């Protein structure tokens, strides 16, 4: 009975792990601070178009802190406006609801750059976008705000997350903080785990009756 109890406990733990939110993408911009130019890569996840800056440490790290974030962040415009970062293709399952979460702030440098910043965030491929969001003007003094967007693909597909500065002038863009895409586990996985728990419970009851 003691061994069965351990098995049931372990299975229950597995159930909790499976039913927890699953992460499709998670980013905190923990790359070498500095300038990244057209065609450069940020790790194995992102490709740069135009120019962006990874801001952290002695390389303008105070901007992230001033905006309310203790880690590194991304300046979407670098020295030129209109920077873009695009993720490697990610798999999105049909009928699964995904949560796109990110934090963004103004440039924190109104004395040097534009009075406001704007950007877009989209998940898509050559066939079109699954989700498309435009921030609208954000005051350059704005601290980090949290954005949460839900979307559900109608068919299974591979798509990339792209984040684009919409500032048409100035070399100082919006700051991007943590980015994450999550989803609930597949229903089939939950049913399979539930069936396993039920079977183990039945075995335990039989042992206890003996």
Short mmCIF file of C-alpha atoms in Angstrom, two decimals:
data_model
loop_
_atom_site.label_atom_id
_atom_site.label_comp_id
_atom_site.label_asym_id
_atom_site.label_seq_id
_atom_site.Cartn_x
_atom_site.Cartn_y
_atom_site.Cartn_z
CA UNK A 1 0.00 0.00 0.00
CA UNK A 2 2.88 2.35 0.80
CA UNK A 3 4.35 1.88 -2.67
CA UNK A 4 0.98 2.43 -4.29
CA UNK A 5 0.61 5.63 -2.30
CA UNK A 6 3.92 6.85 -3.68
CA UNK A 7 2.87 6.02 -7.24
CA UNK A 8 -0.44 7.84 -6.82
CA UNK A 9 1.35 10.85 -5.33
CA UNK A 10 3.81 10.94 -8.21
CA UNK A 11 1.01 10.65 -10.74
CA UNK A 12 -0.88 13.44 -9.03
CA UNK A 13 2.25 15.60 -9.27
CA UNK A 14 2.50 14.81 -12.97
CA UNK A 15 -1.15 15.82 -13.36
CA UNK A 16 -0.42 19.20 -11.80
CA UNK A 17 2.55 19.70 -14.09
CA UNK A 18 0.61 18.79 -17.22
CA UNK A 19 -2.35 21.00 -16.29
CA UNK A 20 -0.07 24.00 -15.72
CA UNK A 21 0.40 26.61 -18.42
CA UNK A 22 2.82 25.57 -21.16
CA UNK A 23 5.31 28.08 -22.56
CA UNK A 24 5.70 28.49 -26.33
CA UNK A 25 8.15 31.41 -26.11
CA UNK A 26 9.77 33.31 -23.25
CA UNK A 27 12.18 36.23 -23.68
CA UNK A 28 13.90 38.65 -21.27
CA UNK A 29 16.55 40.03 -23.72
CA UNK A 30 19.47 38.60 -21.79
CA UNK A 31 21.95 39.13 -24.64
CA UNK A 32 25.19 41.08 -24.84
CA UNK A 33 24.19 44.76 -24.52
CA UNK A 34 24.91 46.88 -27.57
CA UNK A 35 23.81 47.60 -31.13
CA UNK A 36 22.39 44.94 -33.43
CA UNK A 37 22.10 45.62 -37.15
CA UNK A 38 20.17 44.32 -40.14
CA UNK A 39 20.62 40.54 -40.42
CA UNK A 40 22.12 40.11 -36.95
CA UNK A 41 20.79 37.40 -34.64
CA UNK A 42 19.81 37.60 -31.00
CA UNK A 43 20.66 34.11 -29.80
CA UNK A 44 18.82 31.36 -31.64
CA UNK A 45 15.46 33.07 -31.32
CA UNK A 46 15.46 36.45 -33.07
CA UNK A 47 16.57 38.03 -36.34
CA UNK A 48 17.02 41.79 -36.60
CA UNK A 49 15.93 44.02 -39.49
CA UNK A 50 17.01 47.64 -39.43
CA UNK A 51 18.66 48.32 -36.09
CA UNK A 52 17.83 47.70 -32.43
CA UNK A 53 19.74 48.03 -29.16
CA UNK A 54 19.93 45.57 -26.30
CA UNK A 55 19.95 47.90 -23.29
CA UNK A 56 21.51 46.74 -20.04
CA UNK A 57 24.34 47.20 -17.57
CA UNK A 58 26.61 50.08 -18.42
CA UNK A 59 25.05 50.31 -21.88
CA UNK A 60 22.08 52.55 -20.95
CA UNK A 61 20.85 50.02 -18.41
CA UNK A 62 19.44 52.87 -16.34
CA UNK A 63 16.71 53.31 -18.97
CA UNK A 64 15.18 49.92 -18.14
CA UNK A 65 15.43 50.68 -14.42
CA UNK A 66 13.94 54.16 -14.81
CA UNK A 67 10.97 52.60 -16.62
CA UNK A 68 10.40 50.09 -13.80
CA UNK A 69 12.19 46.94 -14.99
CA UNK A 70 15.25 45.50 -13.20
CA UNK A 71 16.51 43.37 -16.10
CA UNK A 72 17.64 44.20 -19.62
CA UNK A 73 15.30 45.55 -22.29
CA UNK A 74 15.24 46.25 -26.01
CA UNK A 75 15.30 49.69 -27.67
CA UNK A 76 13.27 49.11 -30.82
CA UNK A 77 14.89 51.89 -32.82
CA UNK A 78 18.61 51.79 -32.07
CA UNK A 79 20.31 54.64 -33.95
CA UNK A 80 17.76 54.54 -36.77
CA UNK A 81 13.95 54.37 -36.64
CA UNK A 82 11.89 51.34 -37.55
CA UNK A 83 13.76 48.43 -35.98
CA UNK A 84 12.25 44.95 -36.28
CA UNK A 85 12.86 41.71 -34.38
CA UNK A 86 11.35 38.48 -35.74
CA UNK A 87 11.35 35.17 -33.90
CA UNK A 88 12.18 31.79 -35.35
CA UNK A 89 9.01 29.95 -36.51
CA UNK A 90 6.84 28.63 -33.68
CA UNK A 91 4.18 25.93 -33.90
CA UNK A 92 0.62 26.95 -33.08
CA UNK A 93 -2.06 24.26 -32.73
CA UNK A 94 -5.55 24.66 -34.16
CA UNK A 95 -8.25 25.39 -31.57
CA UNK A 96 -5.76 26.15 -28.79
CA UNK A 97 -6.05 29.53 -27.08
CA UNK A 98 -2.70 31.30 -26.75
CA UNK A 99 -1.80 34.23 -24.53
CA UNK A 100 0.69 36.76 -25.84
CA UNK A 101 2.10 38.77 -22.92
CA UNK A 102 4.64 41.57 -23.11
CA UNK A 103 5.73 44.73 -21.34
CA UNK A 104 6.62 47.95 -23.12
CA UNK A 105 7.59 51.49 -22.12
CA UNK A 106 8.40 54.84 -23.68
CA UNK A 107 11.99 55.66 -24.58
CA UNK A 108 12.62 57.50 -21.27
CA UNK A 109 14.55 60.15 -23.24
CA UNK A 110 12.11 62.92 -24.18
CA UNK A 111 14.95 65.45 -24.18
CA UNK A 112 16.70 63.60 -27.04
CA UNK A 113 14.02 61.86 -29.06
CA UNK A 114 10.36 62.04 -30.07
CA UNK A 115 7.73 62.93 -27.46
CA UNK A 116 5.94 59.62 -28.06
CA UNK A 117 6.68 56.15 -29.36
CA UNK A 118 4.60 53.44 -31.03
CA UNK A 119 5.10 49.88 -32.20
CA UNK A 120 3.28 46.84 -33.51
CA UNK A 121 3.31 43.24 -32.37
CA UNK A 122 2.07 40.45 -34.62
CA UNK A 123 2.16 36.68 -34.94
CA UNK A 124 2.02 35.49 -38.53
CA UNK A 125 3.58 34.10 -41.67
CA UNK A 126 3.33 34.58 -45.43
CA UNK A 127 -0.30 33.46 -45.34
CA UNK A 128 -1.31 36.24 -42.95
CA UNK A 129 -1.38 37.21 -39.29
CA UNK A 130 -2.97 35.23 -36.47
CA UNK A 131 -2.94 38.35 -34.32
CA UNK A 132 -1.95 41.96 -34.99
CA UNK A 133 -1.67 44.72 -32.39
CA UNK A 134 -0.65 48.38 -32.77
CA UNK A 135 0.19 50.28 -29.60
CA UNK A 136 -0.75 53.80 -30.67
CA UNK A 137 1.26 56.78 -29.35
CA UNK A 138 2.93 56.09 -26.00
CA UNK A 139 4.47 59.00 -24.11
CA UNK A 140 8.26 58.77 -24.08
CA UNK A 141 8.08 59.13 -20.28
CA UNK A 142 5.70 56.18 -19.90
CA UNK A 143 6.84 53.43 -17.50
CA UNK A 144 6.43 49.79 -18.47
CA UNK A 145 2.86 48.78 -19.21
CA UNK A 146 1.62 45.19 -19.40
CA UNK A 147 -0.15 43.99 -22.55
CA UNK A 148 -2.06 40.70 -22.78
CA UNK A 149 -3.54 39.47 -26.07
CA UNK A 150 -5.48 36.23 -26.58
CA UNK A 151 -5.73 34.44 -29.92
CA UNK A 152 -6.84 31.03 -31.17
CA UNK A 153 -5.59 29.67 -34.54
CA UNK A 154 -8.20 27.99 -36.70
CA UNK A 155 -5.63 25.61 -38.14
CA UNK A 156 -2.27 24.26 -37.03
CA UNK A 157 0.51 26.38 -38.47
CA UNK A 158 4.03 27.67 -38.01
CA UNK A 159 4.27 31.41 -37.49
CA UNK A 160 6.73 33.97 -36.15
CA UNK A 161 6.36 36.72 -33.60
CA UNK A 162 7.50 40.06 -34.99
CA UNK A 163 7.84 43.34 -33.11
CA UNK A 164 8.28 46.53 -35.11
CA UNK A 165 8.99 50.13 -34.16
CA UNK A 166 6.53 52.50 -35.86
CA UNK A 167 8.51 55.64 -35.08
CA UNK A 168 9.12 57.42 -38.40
CA UNK A 169 11.82 59.76 -37.12
CA UNK A 170 14.36 59.90 -34.34
CA UNK A 171 16.80 57.26 -33.20
CA UNK A 172 15.15 56.52 -29.86
CA UNK A 173 12.36 53.97 -29.78
CA UNK A 174 10.02 52.30 -27.34
CA UNK A 175 11.56 49.94 -24.79
CA UNK A 176 10.47 46.32 -24.84
CA UNK A 177 10.58 44.24 -21.66
CA UNK A 178 9.66 40.59 -21.05
CA UNK A 179 7.78 38.76 -23.81
CA UNK A 180 5.98 35.44 -23.42
CA UNK A 181 3.56 33.25 -25.35
CA UNK A 182 1.78 30.56 -23.33
CA UNK A 183 -1.10 28.15 -23.78
CA UNK A 184 -3.08 25.61 -21.81
CA UNK A 185 -2.12 21.94 -22.30
CA UNK A 186 -3.85 19.87 -24.95
CA UNK A 187 -7.18 18.40 -23.75
CA UNK A 188 -6.10 14.94 -24.89
CA UNK A 189 -3.14 15.06 -22.49
CA UNK A 190 -5.44 15.99 -19.62
CA UNK A 191 -7.87 13.17 -20.44
CA UNK A 192 -5.04 10.63 -20.63
CA UNK A 193 -3.63 11.75 -17.30
CA UNK A 194 -7.09 11.73 -15.70
CA UNK A 195 -7.66 8.16 -16.91
CA UNK A 196 -4.34 7.13 -15.40
CA UNK A 197 -5.24 8.66 -12.05
CA UNK A 198 -8.62 6.94 -12.06
CA UNK A 199 -6.99 3.56 -12.78
CA UNK A 200 -4.44 4.02 -10.00
CA UNK A 201 -7.22 5.02 -7.61
CA UNK A 202 -9.16 1.86 -8.43
CA UNK A 203 -6.06 -0.29 -7.82
CA UNK A 204 -5.50 1.39 -4.49
CA UNK A 205 -9.10 0.76 -3.39
CA UNK A 206 -8.79 -2.94 -4.25
CA UNK A 207 -5.59 -3.22 -2.20
CA UNK A 208 -7.23 -1.52 0.78
CA UNK A 209 -10.18 -3.98 0.73
CA UNK A 210 -7.82 -7.00 1.08
#
